[in-house]
JSON list of C-alpha atoms in Angstrom, two decimals:
[
{"chain": "A", "resi": 5, "resn": "MET", "atom": "CA", "xyz": [-0.04, 0.07, 0.02]},
{"chain": "A", "resi": 6, "resn": "ALA", "atom": "CA", "xyz": [2.76, 2.47, 0.93]},
{"chain": "A", "resi": 7, "resn": "SER", "atom": "CA", "xyz": [4.68, 1.52, -2.17]},
{"chain": "A", "resi": 8, "resn": "GLY", "atom": "CA", "xyz": [1.69, 2.07, -4.43]},
{"chain": "A", "resi": 9, "resn": "LEU", "atom": "CA", "xyz": [0.86, 5.39, -2.79]},
{"chain": "A", "resi": 10, "resn": "SER", "atom": "CA", "xyz": [4.40, 6.66, -3.09]},
{"chain": "A", "resi": 11, "resn": "GLU", "atom": "CA", "xyz": [4.45, 5.70, -6.83]},
{"chain": "A", "resi": 12, "resn": "ASP", "atom": "CA", "xyz": [1.26, 7.55, -7.37]},
{"chain": "A", "resi": 13, "resn": "LEU", "atom": "CA", "xyz": [2.42, 10.73, -5.59]},
{"chain": "A", "resi": 14, "resn": "LEU", "atom": "CA", "xyz": [5.85, 10.69, -7.39]},
{"chain": "A", "resi": 15, "resn": "SER", "atom": "CA", "xyz": [4.17, 10.37, -10.82]},
{"chain": "A", "resi": 16, "resn": "ARG", "atom": "CA", "xyz": [2.35, 13.68, -10.34]},
{"chain": "A", "resi": 17, "resn": "LYS", "atom": "CA", "xyz": [4.19, 16.41, -12.26]},
{"chain": "A", "resi": 18, "resn": "GLU", "atom": "CA", "xyz": [2.90, 19.15, -10.04]},
{"chain": "A", "resi": 19, "resn": "ARG", "atom": "CA", "xyz": [2.36, 18.35, -6.24]},
{"chain": "A", "resi": 20, "resn": "THR", "atom": "CA", "xyz": [0.62, 20.60, -3.79]},
{"chain": "A", "resi": 21, "resn": "LEU", "atom": "CA", "xyz": [2.13, 21.27, -0.37]},
{"chain": "A", "resi": 22, "resn": "THR", "atom": "CA", "xyz": [-0.24, 18.68, 1.12]},
{"chain": "A", "resi": 23, "resn": "ASP", "atom": "CA", "xyz": [0.82, 16.16, -1.59]},
{"chain": "A", "resi": 24, "resn": "GLN", "atom": "CA", "xyz": [4.43, 16.68, -0.76]},
{"chain": "A", "resi": 25, "resn": "GLY", "atom": "CA", "xyz": [3.94, 16.28, 2.88]},
{"chain": "A", "resi": 26, "resn": "HIS", "atom": "CA", "xyz": [2.05, 13.08, 2.19]},
{"chain": "A", "resi": 27, "resn": "LEU", "atom": "CA", "xyz": [4.88, 11.88, 0.01]},
{"chain": "A", "resi": 28, "resn": "VAL", "atom": "CA", "xyz": [7.58, 12.51, 2.65]},
{"chain": "A", "resi": 29, "resn": "THR", "atom": "CA", "xyz": [5.54, 10.62, 5.26]},
{"chain": "A", "resi": 30, "resn": "VAL", "atom": "CA", "xyz": [4.78, 7.62, 2.93]},
{"chain": "A", "resi": 31, "resn": "LEU", "atom": "CA", "xyz": [8.53, 7.39, 1.88]},
{"chain": "A", "resi": 32, "resn": "ARG", "atom": "CA", "xyz": [9.63, 7.47, 5.54]},
{"chain": "A", "resi": 33, "resn": "ASP", "atom": "CA", "xyz": [7.18, 4.78, 6.33]},
{"chain": "A", "resi": 34, "resn": "LEU", "atom": "CA", "xyz": [8.23, 2.73, 3.31]},
{"chain": "A", "resi": 35, "resn": "ALA", "atom": "CA", "xyz": [11.94, 2.88, 4.22]},
{"chain": "A", "resi": 36, "resn": "CYS", "atom": "CA", "xyz": [11.16, 1.75, 7.77]},
{"chain": "A", "resi": 37, "resn": "ILE", "atom": "CA", "xyz": [8.82, -1.08, 6.49]},
{"chain": "A", "resi": 38, "resn": "TYR", "atom": "CA", "xyz": [11.58, -2.43, 4.20]},
{"chain": "A", "resi": 39, "resn": "GLU", "atom": "CA", "xyz": [13.92, -2.29, 7.17]},
{"chain": "A", "resi": 40, "resn": "ILE", "atom": "CA", "xyz": [11.58, -4.27, 9.42]},
{"chain": "A", "resi": 41, "resn": "ARG", "atom": "CA", "xyz": [11.15, -6.82, 6.69]},
{"chain": "A", "resi": 42, "resn": "ASN", "atom": "CA", "xyz": [14.97, -7.10, 6.30]},
{"chain": "A", "resi": 43, "resn": "LYS", "atom": "CA", "xyz": [14.87, -5.80, 2.76]},
{"chain": "A", "resi": 44, "resn": "TRP", "atom": "CA", "xyz": [18.01, -3.71, 3.24]},
{"chain": "A", "resi": 45, "resn": "LYS", "atom": "CA", "xyz": [18.51, -2.83, -0.44]},
{"chain": "A", "resi": 46, "resn": "ASP", "atom": "CA", "xyz": [14.93, -1.62, -0.89]},
{"chain": "A", "resi": 47, "resn": "SER", "atom": "CA", "xyz": [15.23, 0.52, 2.23]},
{"chain": "A", "resi": 48, "resn": "ARG", "atom": "CA", "xyz": [18.53, 1.92, 1.11]},
{"chain": "A", "resi": 49, "resn": "ASN", "atom": "CA", "xyz": [17.20, 2.72, -2.43]},
{"chain": "A", "resi": 50, "resn": "THR", "atom": "CA", "xyz": [14.22, 4.48, -0.86]},
{"chain": "A", "resi": 51, "resn": "ALA", "atom": "CA", "xyz": [16.28, 6.75, 1.41]},
{"chain": "A", "resi": 52, "resn": "PRO", "atom": "CA", "xyz": [17.68, 9.10, -1.25]},
{"chain": "A", "resi": 53, "resn": "VAL", "atom": "CA", "xyz": [14.26, 9.50, -2.80]},
{"chain": "A", "resi": 54, "resn": "LEU", "atom": "CA", "xyz": [12.94, 10.51, 0.74]},
{"chain": "A", "resi": 55, "resn": "SER", "atom": "CA", "xyz": [15.88, 12.88, 1.12]},
{"chain": "A", "resi": 56, "resn": "LYS", "atom": "CA", "xyz": [14.97, 14.70, -2.12]},
{"chain": "A", "resi": 57, "resn": "ALA", "atom": "CA", "xyz": [11.27, 14.76, -1.25]},
{"chain": "A", "resi": 58, "resn": "ARG", "atom": "CA", "xyz": [11.99, 16.16, 2.23]},
{"chain": "A", "resi": 59, "resn": "LYS", "atom": "CA", "xyz": [14.14, 18.99, 0.83]},
{"chain": "A", "resi": 60, "resn": "GLN", "atom": "CA", "xyz": [11.39, 19.87, -1.63]},
{"chain": "A", "resi": 61, "resn": "TYR", "atom": "CA", "xyz": [8.86, 19.82, 1.13]},
{"chain": "A", "resi": 62, "resn": "VAL", "atom": "CA", "xyz": [10.98, 22.14, 3.31]},
{"chain": "A", "resi": 63, "resn": "LYS", "atom": "CA", "xyz": [11.28, 24.56, 0.35]},
{"chain": "A", "resi": 64, "resn": "LEU", "atom": "CA", "xyz": [7.55, 24.60, -0.20]},
{"chain": "A", "resi": 65, "resn": "LEU", "atom": "CA", "xyz": [6.89, 25.31, 3.48]},
{"chain": "A", "resi": 66, "resn": "LYS", "atom": "CA", "xyz": [9.29, 28.22, 3.52]},
{"chain": "A", "resi": 67, "resn": "LYS", "atom": "CA", "xyz": [7.68, 29.52, 0.33]},
{"chain": "A", "resi": 68, "resn": "ASN", "atom": "CA", "xyz": [4.34, 29.49, 2.14]},
{"chain": "A", "resi": 69, "resn": "ASP", "atom": "CA", "xyz": [5.86, 31.31, 5.12]},
{"chain": "A", "resi": 70, "resn": "MET", "atom": "CA", "xyz": [5.55, 28.21, 7.32]},
{"chain": "A", "resi": 71, "resn": "ILE", "atom": "CA", "xyz": [8.83, 28.76, 8.95]},
{"chain": "A", "resi": 72, "resn": "ASP", "atom": "CA", "xyz": [8.39, 26.63, 12.13]},
{"chain": "A", "resi": 73, "resn": "ALA", "atom": "CA", "xyz": [7.01, 23.79, 10.12]},
{"chain": "A", "resi": 74, "resn": "ALA", "atom": "CA", "xyz": [9.90, 24.01, 7.71]},
{"chain": "A", "resi": 75, "resn": "LYS", "atom": "CA", "xyz": [12.34, 23.84, 10.54]},
{"chain": "A", "resi": 76, "resn": "ASP", "atom": "CA", "xyz": [10.66, 20.82, 12.04]},
{"chain": "A", "resi": 77, "resn": "ALA", "atom": "CA", "xyz": [10.54, 19.02, 8.68]},
{"chain": "A", "resi": 78, "resn": "ALA", "atom": "CA", "xyz": [14.23, 19.79, 8.04]},
{"chain": "A", "resi": 79, "resn": "GLY", "atom": "CA", "xyz": [15.10, 18.48, 11.54]},
{"chain": "A", "resi": 80, "resn": "MET", "atom": "CA", "xyz": [13.61, 15.08, 10.59]},
{"chain": "A", "resi": 81, "resn": "GLU", "atom": "CA", "xyz": [16.67, 14.57, 8.52]},
{"chain": "A", "resi": 82, "resn": "ALA", "atom": "CA", "xyz": [18.41, 13.40, 11.75]},
{"chain": "A", "resi": 83, "resn": "GLU", "atom": "CA", "xyz": [15.92, 10.60, 12.27]},
{"chain": "A", "resi": 84, "resn": "ASP", "atom": "CA", "xyz": [16.19, 9.69, 8.52]},
{"chain": "A", "resi": 85, "resn": "GLU", "atom": "CA", "xyz": [19.93, 9.47, 8.74]},
{"chain": "A", "resi": 86, "resn": "VAL", "atom": "CA", "xyz": [19.82, 7.25, 11.77]},
{"chain": "A", "resi": 87, "resn": "GLN", "atom": "CA", "xyz": [17.49, 4.89, 9.88]},
{"chain": "A", "resi": 88, "resn": "ARG", "atom": "CA", "xyz": [19.91, 4.83, 6.90]},
{"chain": "A", "resi": 89, "resn": "GLY", "atom": "CA", "xyz": [22.75, 4.08, 9.40]},
{"chain": "A", "resi": 90, "resn": "ARG", "atom": "CA", "xyz": [20.88, 1.09, 10.83]},
{"chain": "A", "resi": 91, "resn": "VAL", "atom": "CA", "xyz": [20.31, -0.34, 7.32]},
{"chain": "A", "resi": 92, "resn": "ARG", "atom": "CA", "xyz": [23.92, 0.11, 6.29]},
{"chain": "A", "resi": 93, "resn": "ALA", "atom": "CA", "xyz": [25.02, -1.59, 9.53]},
{"chain": "A", "resi": 94, "resn": "HIS", "atom": "CA", "xyz": [22.85, -4.54, 8.75]},
{"chain": "A", "resi": 95, "resn": "GLU", "atom": "CA", "xyz": [24.52, -4.66, 5.43]},
{"chain": "A", "resi": 96, "resn": "GLY", "atom": "CA", "xyz": [27.88, -4.80, 7.02]},
{"chain": "A", "resi": 97, "resn": "LYS", "atom": "CA", "xyz": [28.99, -1.35, 5.91]},
{"chain": "A", "resi": 98, "resn": "LEU", "atom": "CA", "xyz": [30.58, 0.15, 8.97]},
{"chain": "A", "resi": 99, "resn": "ARG", "atom": "CA", "xyz": [32.13, 3.31, 7.36]},
{"chain": "A", "resi": 100, "resn": "ASN", "atom": "CA", "xyz": [28.85, 4.11, 5.67]},
{"chain": "A", "resi": 101, "resn": "SER", "atom": "CA", "xyz": [26.78, 3.47, 8.80]},
{"chain": "A", "resi": 102, "resn": "LEU", "atom": "CA", "xyz": [28.96, 5.70, 10.93]},
{"chain": "A", "resi": 103, "resn": "SER", "atom": "CA", "xyz": [28.76, 8.43, 8.34]},
{"chain": "A", "resi": 104, "resn": "HIS", "atom": "CA", "xyz": [24.92, 8.53, 8.61]},
{"chain": "A", "resi": 105, "resn": "TYR", "atom": "CA", "xyz": [25.10, 8.56, 12.39]},
{"chain": "A", "resi": 106, "resn": "LYS", "atom": "CA", "xyz": [27.58, 11.34, 12.51]},
{"chain": "A", "resi": 107, "resn": "ARG", "atom": "CA", "xyz": [25.55, 13.32, 10.03]},
{"chain": "A", "resi": 108, "resn": "ALA", "atom": "CA", "xyz": [22.43, 12.88, 12.38]},
{"chain": "A", "resi": 109, "resn": "LEU", "atom": "CA", "xyz": [24.50, 14.32, 15.27]},
{"chain": "A", "resi": 110, "resn": "LYS", "atom": "CA", "xyz": [25.51, 17.36, 13.31]},
{"chain": "A", "resi": 111, "resn": "ILE", "atom": "CA", "xyz": [21.81, 18.07, 12.95]},
{"chain": "A", "resi": 112, "resn": "LYS", "atom": "CA", "xyz": [20.83, 17.21, 16.45]},
{"chain": "A", "resi": 113, "resn": "PRO", "atom": "CA", "xyz": [23.95, 17.22, 18.62]},
{"chain": "A", "resi": 114, "resn": "LEU", "atom": "CA", "xyz": [22.25, 15.50, 21.68]},
{"chain": "A", "resi": 115, "resn": "TYR", "atom": "CA", "xyz": [20.54, 12.74, 19.70]},
{"chain": "A", "resi": 116, "resn": "ILE", "atom": "CA", "xyz": [21.43, 9.80, 21.86]},
{"chain": "A", "resi": 117, "resn": "GLU", "atom": "CA", "xyz": [20.48, 7.06, 19.36]},
{"chain": "A", "resi": 118, "resn": "ALA", "atom": "CA", "xyz": [22.82, 8.48, 16.79]},
{"chain": "A", "resi": 119, "resn": "ALA", "atom": "CA", "xyz": [25.59, 8.13, 19.33]},
{"chain": "A", "resi": 120, "resn": "TYR", "atom": "CA", "xyz": [24.99, 4.72, 20.79]},
{"chain": "A", "resi": 121, "resn": "ARG", "atom": "CA", "xyz": [24.17, 3.14, 17.41]},
{"chain": "A", "resi": 122, "resn": "GLN", "atom": "CA", "xyz": [27.86, 3.78, 16.58]},
{"chain": "A", "resi": 123, "resn": "LEU", "atom": "CA", "xyz": [29.06, 1.37, 19.15]},
{"chain": "A", "resi": 124, "resn": "GLU", "atom": "CA", "xyz": [26.38, -1.03, 18.16]},
{"chain": "A", "resi": 125, "resn": "ALA", "atom": "CA", "xyz": [27.56, -0.94, 14.56]},
{"chain": "A", "resi": 126, "resn": "HIS", "atom": "CA", "xyz": [31.24, -1.64, 15.62]},
{"chain": "A", "resi": 127, "resn": "GLU", "atom": "CA", "xyz": [30.06, -4.64, 17.77]},
{"chain": "A", "resi": 128, "resn": "GLN", "atom": "CA", "xyz": [27.73, -5.88, 15.09]},
{"chain": "A", "resi": 129, "resn": "ILE", "atom": "CA", "xyz": [30.10, -5.75, 12.22]},
{"chain": "A", "resi": 130, "resn": "LYS", "atom": "CA", "xyz": [33.50, -6.17, 13.80]},
{"chain": "A", "resi": 131, "resn": "SER", "atom": "CA", "xyz": [32.63, -8.05, 16.99]},
{"chain": "A", "resi": 132, "resn": "THR", "atom": "CA", "xyz": [34.94, -5.71, 18.90]},
{"chain": "A", "resi": 133, "resn": "LEU", "atom": "CA", "xyz": [34.94, -2.21, 20.10]},
{"chain": "A", "resi": 134, "resn": "LYS", "atom": "CA", "xyz": [38.71, -1.58, 19.64]},
{"chain": "A", "resi": 135, "resn": "GLY", "atom": "CA", "xyz": [38.04, 1.10, 17.05]},
{"chain": "A", "resi": 136, "resn": "ALA", "atom": "CA", "xyz": [35.09, 2.64, 18.89]},
{"chain": "A", "resi": 137, "resn": "GLY", "atom": "CA", "xyz": [37.00, 4.72, 21.36]},
{"chain": "A", "resi": 138, "resn": "LYS", "atom": "CA", "xyz": [35.92, 8.09, 19.98]},
{"chain": "A", "resi": 139, "resn": "SER", "atom": "CA", "xyz": [32.30, 6.95, 19.60]},
{"chain": "A", "resi": 140, "resn": "ALA", "atom": "CA", "xyz": [32.19, 5.92, 23.29]},
{"chain": "A", "resi": 141, "resn": "ILE", "atom": "CA", "xyz": [33.64, 9.23, 24.41]},
{"chain": "A", "resi": 142, "resn": "ARG", "atom": "CA", "xyz": [30.99, 11.03, 22.36]},
{"chain": "A", "resi": 143, "resn": "LEU", "atom": "CA", "xyz": [28.27, 8.94, 23.83]},
{"chain": "A", "resi": 144, "resn": "SER", "atom": "CA", "xyz": [29.45, 9.65, 27.33]},
{"chain": "A", "resi": 145, "resn": "LYS", "atom": "CA", "xyz": [29.49, 13.46, 26.70]},
{"chain": "A", "resi": 146, "resn": "ILE", "atom": "CA", "xyz": [26.05, 13.39, 25.19]},
{"chain": "A", "resi": 147, "resn": "LEU", "atom": "CA", "xyz": [24.63, 11.39, 28.06]},
{"chain": "A", "resi": 148, "resn": "GLY", "atom": "CA", "xyz": [26.24, 13.85, 30.40]},
{"chain": "A", "resi": 149, "resn": "ASN", "atom": "CA", "xyz": [24.58, 16.75, 28.74]},
{"chain": "A", "resi": 150, "resn": "SER", "atom": "CA", "xyz": [21.12, 15.12, 28.38]},
{"chain": "A", "resi": 151, "resn": "GLY", "atom": "CA", "xyz": [20.07, 14.89, 31.91]},
{"chain": "A", "resi": 152, "resn": "PRO", "atom": "CA", "xyz": [18.61, 14.81, 34.47]},
{"chain": "A", "resi": 153, "resn": "VAL", "atom": "CA", "xyz": [17.17, 11.36, 34.39]},
{"chain": "A", "resi": 154, "resn": "THR", "atom": "CA", "xyz": [13.33, 11.41, 34.56]},
{"chain": "A", "resi": 155, "resn": "ARG", "atom": "CA", "xyz": [10.74, 8.76, 35.05]},
{"chain": "A", "resi": 156, "resn": "SER", "atom": "CA", "xyz": [7.51, 8.34, 33.10]},
{"chain": "A", "resi": 157, "resn": "GLY", "atom": "CA", "xyz": [5.37, 5.63, 34.54]},
{"chain": "A", "resi": 158, "resn": "GLU", "atom": "CA", "xyz": [7.69, 2.70, 35.23]},
{"chain": "A", "resi": 159, "resn": "SER", "atom": "CA", "xyz": [10.24, 3.69, 32.59]},
{"chain": "A", "resi": 160, "resn": "PHE", "atom": "CA", "xyz": [13.36, 5.82, 33.16]},
{"chain": "A", "resi": 161, "resn": "GLU", "atom": "CA", "xyz": [14.43, 8.15, 30.36]},
{"chain": "A", "resi": 162, "resn": "LEU", "atom": "CA", "xyz": [16.55, 11.02, 29.30]},
{"chain": "A", "resi": 163, "resn": "ARG", "atom": "CA", "xyz": [15.01, 14.07, 27.53]},
{"chain": "A", "resi": 164, "resn": "PRO", "atom": "CA", "xyz": [17.78, 15.90, 25.74]},
{"chain": "A", "resi": 165, "resn": "ASP", "atom": "CA", "xyz": [17.05, 19.39, 24.41]},
{"chain": "A", "resi": 166, "resn": "GLY", "atom": "CA", "xyz": [16.17, 19.26, 20.73]},
{"chain": "A", "resi": 167, "resn": "ALA", "atom": "CA", "xyz": [16.24, 15.51, 20.33]},
{"chain": "A", "resi": 168, "resn": "ALA", "atom": "CA", "xyz": [14.18, 12.49, 20.89]},
{"chain": "A", "resi": 169, "resn": "VAL", "atom": "CA", "xyz": [13.44, 11.02, 24.37]},
{"chain": "A", "resi": 170, "resn": "GLN", "atom": "CA", "xyz": [15.68, 8.03, 25.12]},
{"chain": "A", "resi": 171, "resn": "LEU", "atom": "CA", "xyz": [14.50, 5.16, 27.18]},
{"chain": "A", "resi": 172, "resn": "LEU", "atom": "CA", "xyz": [17.19, 3.84, 29.51]},
{"chain": "A", "resi": 173, "resn": "ASP", "atom": "CA", "xyz": [16.43, 0.24, 30.35]},
{"chain": "A", "resi": 174, "resn": "THR", "atom": "CA", "xyz": [17.77, -1.35, 27.18]},
{"chain": "A", "resi": 175, "resn": "LEU", "atom": "CA", "xyz": [20.48, 1.20, 26.70]},
{"chain": "A", "resi": 176, "resn": "ILE", "atom": "CA", "xyz": [21.87, 0.46, 30.12]},
{"chain": "A", "resi": 177, "resn": "ILE", "atom": "CA", "xyz": [22.12, -3.23, 29.28]},
{"chain": "A", "resi": 178, "resn": "ASP", "atom": "CA", "xyz": [23.96, -2.40, 26.09]},
{"chain": "A", "resi": 179, "resn": "ILE", "atom": "CA", "xyz": [26.42, -0.12, 27.80]},
{"chain": "A", "resi": 180, "resn": "GLU", "atom": "CA", "xyz": [27.19, -2.70, 30.41]},
{"chain": "A", "resi": 181, "resn": "ARG", "atom": "CA", "xyz": [27.99, -5.18, 27.75]},
{"chain": "A", "resi": 182, "resn": "TRP", "atom": "CA", "xyz": [30.10, -2.68, 25.87]},
{"chain": "A", "resi": 183, "resn": "LEU", "atom": "CA", "xyz": [32.15, -2.14, 29.04]},
{"chain": "A", "resi": 184, "resn": "THR", "atom": "CA", "xyz": [33.09, -5.84, 29.36]},
{"chain": "A", "resi": 185, "resn": "SER", "atom": "CA", "xyz": [36.68, -6.78, 28.66]},
{"chain": "A", "resi": 186, "resn": "GLU", "atom": "CA", "xyz": [35.66, -9.08, 25.89]},
{"chain": "A", "resi": 187, "resn": "LEU", "atom": "CA", "xyz": [34.70, -6.22, 23.56]},
{"chain": "A", "resi": 188, "resn": "GLU", "atom": "CA", "xyz": [38.02, -4.41, 24.21]},
{"chain": "A", "resi": 189, "resn": "LEU", "atom": "CA", "xyz": [36.79, -0.86, 24.44]},
{"chain": "A", "resi": 190, "resn": "PRO", "atom": "CA", "xyz": [39.88, 1.42, 24.91]},
{"chain": "A", "resi": 191, "resn": "ARG", "atom": "CA", "xyz": [40.58, 2.08, 28.57]},
{"chain": "A", "resi": 192, "resn": "LYS", "atom": "CA", "xyz": [40.04, 5.92, 28.61]},
{"chain": "A", "resi": 193, "resn": "SER", "atom": "CA", "xyz": [36.76, 5.59, 26.65]},
{"chain": "A", "resi": 194, "resn": "ALA", "atom": "CA", "xyz": [35.56, 2.77, 28.91]},
{"chain": "A", "resi": 195, "resn": "GLU", "atom": "CA", "xyz": [36.34, 4.87, 32.00]},
{"chain": "A", "resi": 196, "resn": "MET", "atom": "CA", "xyz": [34.32, 7.77, 30.68]},
{"chain": "A", "resi": 197, "resn": "LEU", "atom": "CA", "xyz": [31.41, 5.69, 29.62]},
{"chain": "A", "resi": 198, "resn": "SER", "atom": "CA", "xyz": [31.41, 3.81, 32.88]},
{"chain": "A", "resi": 199, "resn": "SER", "atom": "CA", "xyz": [31.31, 7.15, 34.81]},
{"chain": "A", "resi": 200, "resn": "SER", "atom": "CA", "xyz": [28.24, 8.20, 32.76]},
{"chain": "A", "resi": 201, "resn": "LEU", "atom": "CA", "xyz": [26.53, 4.88, 33.50]},
{"chain": "A", "resi": 202, "resn": "VAL", "atom": "CA", "xyz": [27.23, 5.23, 37.26]},
{"chain": "A", "resi": 203, "resn": "GLU", "atom": "CA", "xyz": [25.71, 8.71, 37.26]},
{"chain": "A", "resi": 204, "resn": "ILE", "atom": "CA", "xyz": [22.68, 7.58, 35.41]},
{"chain": "A", "resi": 205, "resn": "LYS", "atom": "CA", "xyz": [22.12, 4.71, 37.79]},
{"chain": "A", "resi": 206, "resn": "ARG", "atom": "CA", "xyz": [22.75, 7.03, 40.85]},
{"chain": "A", "resi": 207, "resn": "GLN", "atom": "CA", "xyz": [19.94, 9.26, 39.64]},
{"chain": "A", "resi": 208, "resn": "MET", "atom": "CA", "xyz": [17.62, 6.31, 39.08]},
{"chain": "A", "resi": 209, "resn": "VAL", "atom": "CA", "xyz": [18.23, 5.02, 42.63]},
{"chain": "A", "resi": 210, "resn": "ALA", "atom": "CA", "xyz": [17.64, 8.64, 43.99]},
{"chain": "A", "resi": 211, "resn": "ILE", "atom": "CA", "xyz": [14.26, 8.93, 42.11]},
{"chain": "A", "resi": 212, "resn": "GLU", "atom": "CA", "xyz": [13.14, 5.51, 43.45]},
{"chain": "A", "resi": 213, "resn": "ALA", "atom": "CA", "xyz": [14.10, 6.61, 46.96]},
{"chain": "A", "resi": 214, "resn": "GLY", "atom": "CA", "xyz": [12.22, 9.89, 46.61]},
{"chain": "A", "resi": 215, "resn": "GLU", "atom": "CA", "xyz": [15.48, 11.89, 46.91]},
{"chain": "A", "resi": 216, "resn": "GLN", "atom": "CA", "xyz": [15.20, 13.30, 43.38]},
{"chain": "A", "resi": 217, "resn": "ALA", "atom": "CA", "xyz": [12.09, 14.44, 41.67]},
{"chain": "A", "resi": 218, "resn": "ALA", "atom": "CA", "xyz": [10.81, 12.15, 38.85]},
{"chain": "A", "resi": 219, "resn": "ASN", "atom": "CA", "xyz": [11.03, 15.14, 36.67]},
{"chain": "A", "resi": 220, "resn": "GLU", "atom": "CA", "xyz": [13.60, 17.44, 38.17]},
{"chain": "A", "resi": 221, "resn": "ARG", "atom": "CA", "xyz": [13.53, 19.96, 35.36]},
{"chain": "A", "resi": 222, "resn": "LEU", "atom": "CA", "xyz": [9.81, 20.42, 35.83]},
{"chain": "A", "resi": 223, "resn": "GLN", "atom": "CA", "xyz": [10.20, 20.65, 39.61]},
{"chain": "A", "resi": 224, "resn": "SER", "atom": "CA", "xyz": [12.98, 23.25, 39.24]},
{"chain": "A", "resi": 225, "resn": "ALA", "atom": "CA", "xyz": [10.76, 25.31, 36.91]},
{"chain": "A", "resi": 226, "resn": "ILE", "atom": "CA", "xyz": [7.85, 25.09, 39.49]},
{"chain": "A", "resi": 227, "resn": "ASP", "atom": "CA", "xyz": [10.13, 26.06, 42.36]},
{"chain": "A", "resi": 228, "resn": "SER", "atom": "CA", "xyz": [11.39, 29.06, 40.43]},
{"chain": "A", "resi": 229, "resn": "LEU", "atom": "CA", "xyz": [7.92, 30.49, 40.03]},
{"chain": "A", "resi": 230, "resn": "VAL", "atom": "CA", "xyz": [7.71, 33.43, 42.62]},
{"chain": "A", "resi": 231, "resn": "PRO", "atom": "CA", "xyz": [4.34, 35.23, 42.76]},
{"chain": "A", "resi": 232, "resn": "ALA", "atom": "CA", "xyz": [4.82, 38.89, 41.80]},
{"chain": "A", "resi": 233, "resn": "VAL", "atom": "CA", "xyz": [2.02, 39.78, 44.29]},
{"chain": "A", "resi": 234, "resn": "ASP", "atom": "CA", "xyz": [1.25, 38.17, 47.73]},
{"chain": "A", "resi": 235, "resn": "TYR", "atom": "CA", "xyz": [-2.44, 37.30, 47.16]},
{"chain": "A", "resi": 236, "resn": "HIS", "atom": "CA", "xyz": [-3.28, 37.22, 50.91]},
{"chain": "A", "resi": 237, "resn": "THR", "atom": "CA", "xyz": [-1.80, 40.63, 51.47]},
{"chain": "A", "resi": 238, "resn": "TYR", "atom": "CA", "xyz": [-3.45, 42.03, 48.42]},
{"chain": "A", "resi": 239, "resn": "SER", "atom": "CA", "xyz": [-6.89, 40.58, 49.45]},
{"chain": "A", "resi": 240, "resn": "ARG", "atom": "CA", "xyz": [-6.64, 42.50, 52.81]},
{"chain": "A", "resi": 241, "resn": "GLY", "atom": "CA", "xyz": [-6.15, 45.69, 50.95]},
{"chain": "A", "resi": 242, "resn": "SER", "atom": "CA", "xyz": [-2.69, 46.19, 52.30]}
]
């Protein structure tokens, strides 16, 4: 269905703004569907078509003075690049995969998935993290700048500014595995990543113990609100 709809939209010589938006959405869905179905080549071939359509969509939005929408649409390039990186990793192309992840981080510097996927790609393709030292340091720094840890329901997460929310349960398991001696992550990188992991776990324990707010940013914002007028004094006419 997605394939047929994308072909129909692509065949139109002149597409409206709405048509172009639908095309971008359909192509993005199609690339992900191919990925889920392990059709790596089909997903890879869809990606550049999506990239072109997205750029045209951003251009149309700007032409119609929809500046905020254009910014949001352009920002989706980061998610698209991560998706392309995952596909290239599955194809065993480490350099290409890393290139897409790095591109995503240029667009959204605190995009945690774009950082941790680099270590995942090294492990998946090379079965070692010997060459992943810089990636581990980068991930450590991003984690440090993405706090504080928050809790939503039963899930712990990080909410970095300008990037997607990152659930922590699975990521913690991955980091613990990456820090094992078997994967040979360089010592300095391992120490930095380990420190980041310790801090994340410390905050999780503090939240569970009630020593840290489940959403510390929100609590800090609430605490900073100081009434301009004392209502009780005002109501007495003082």
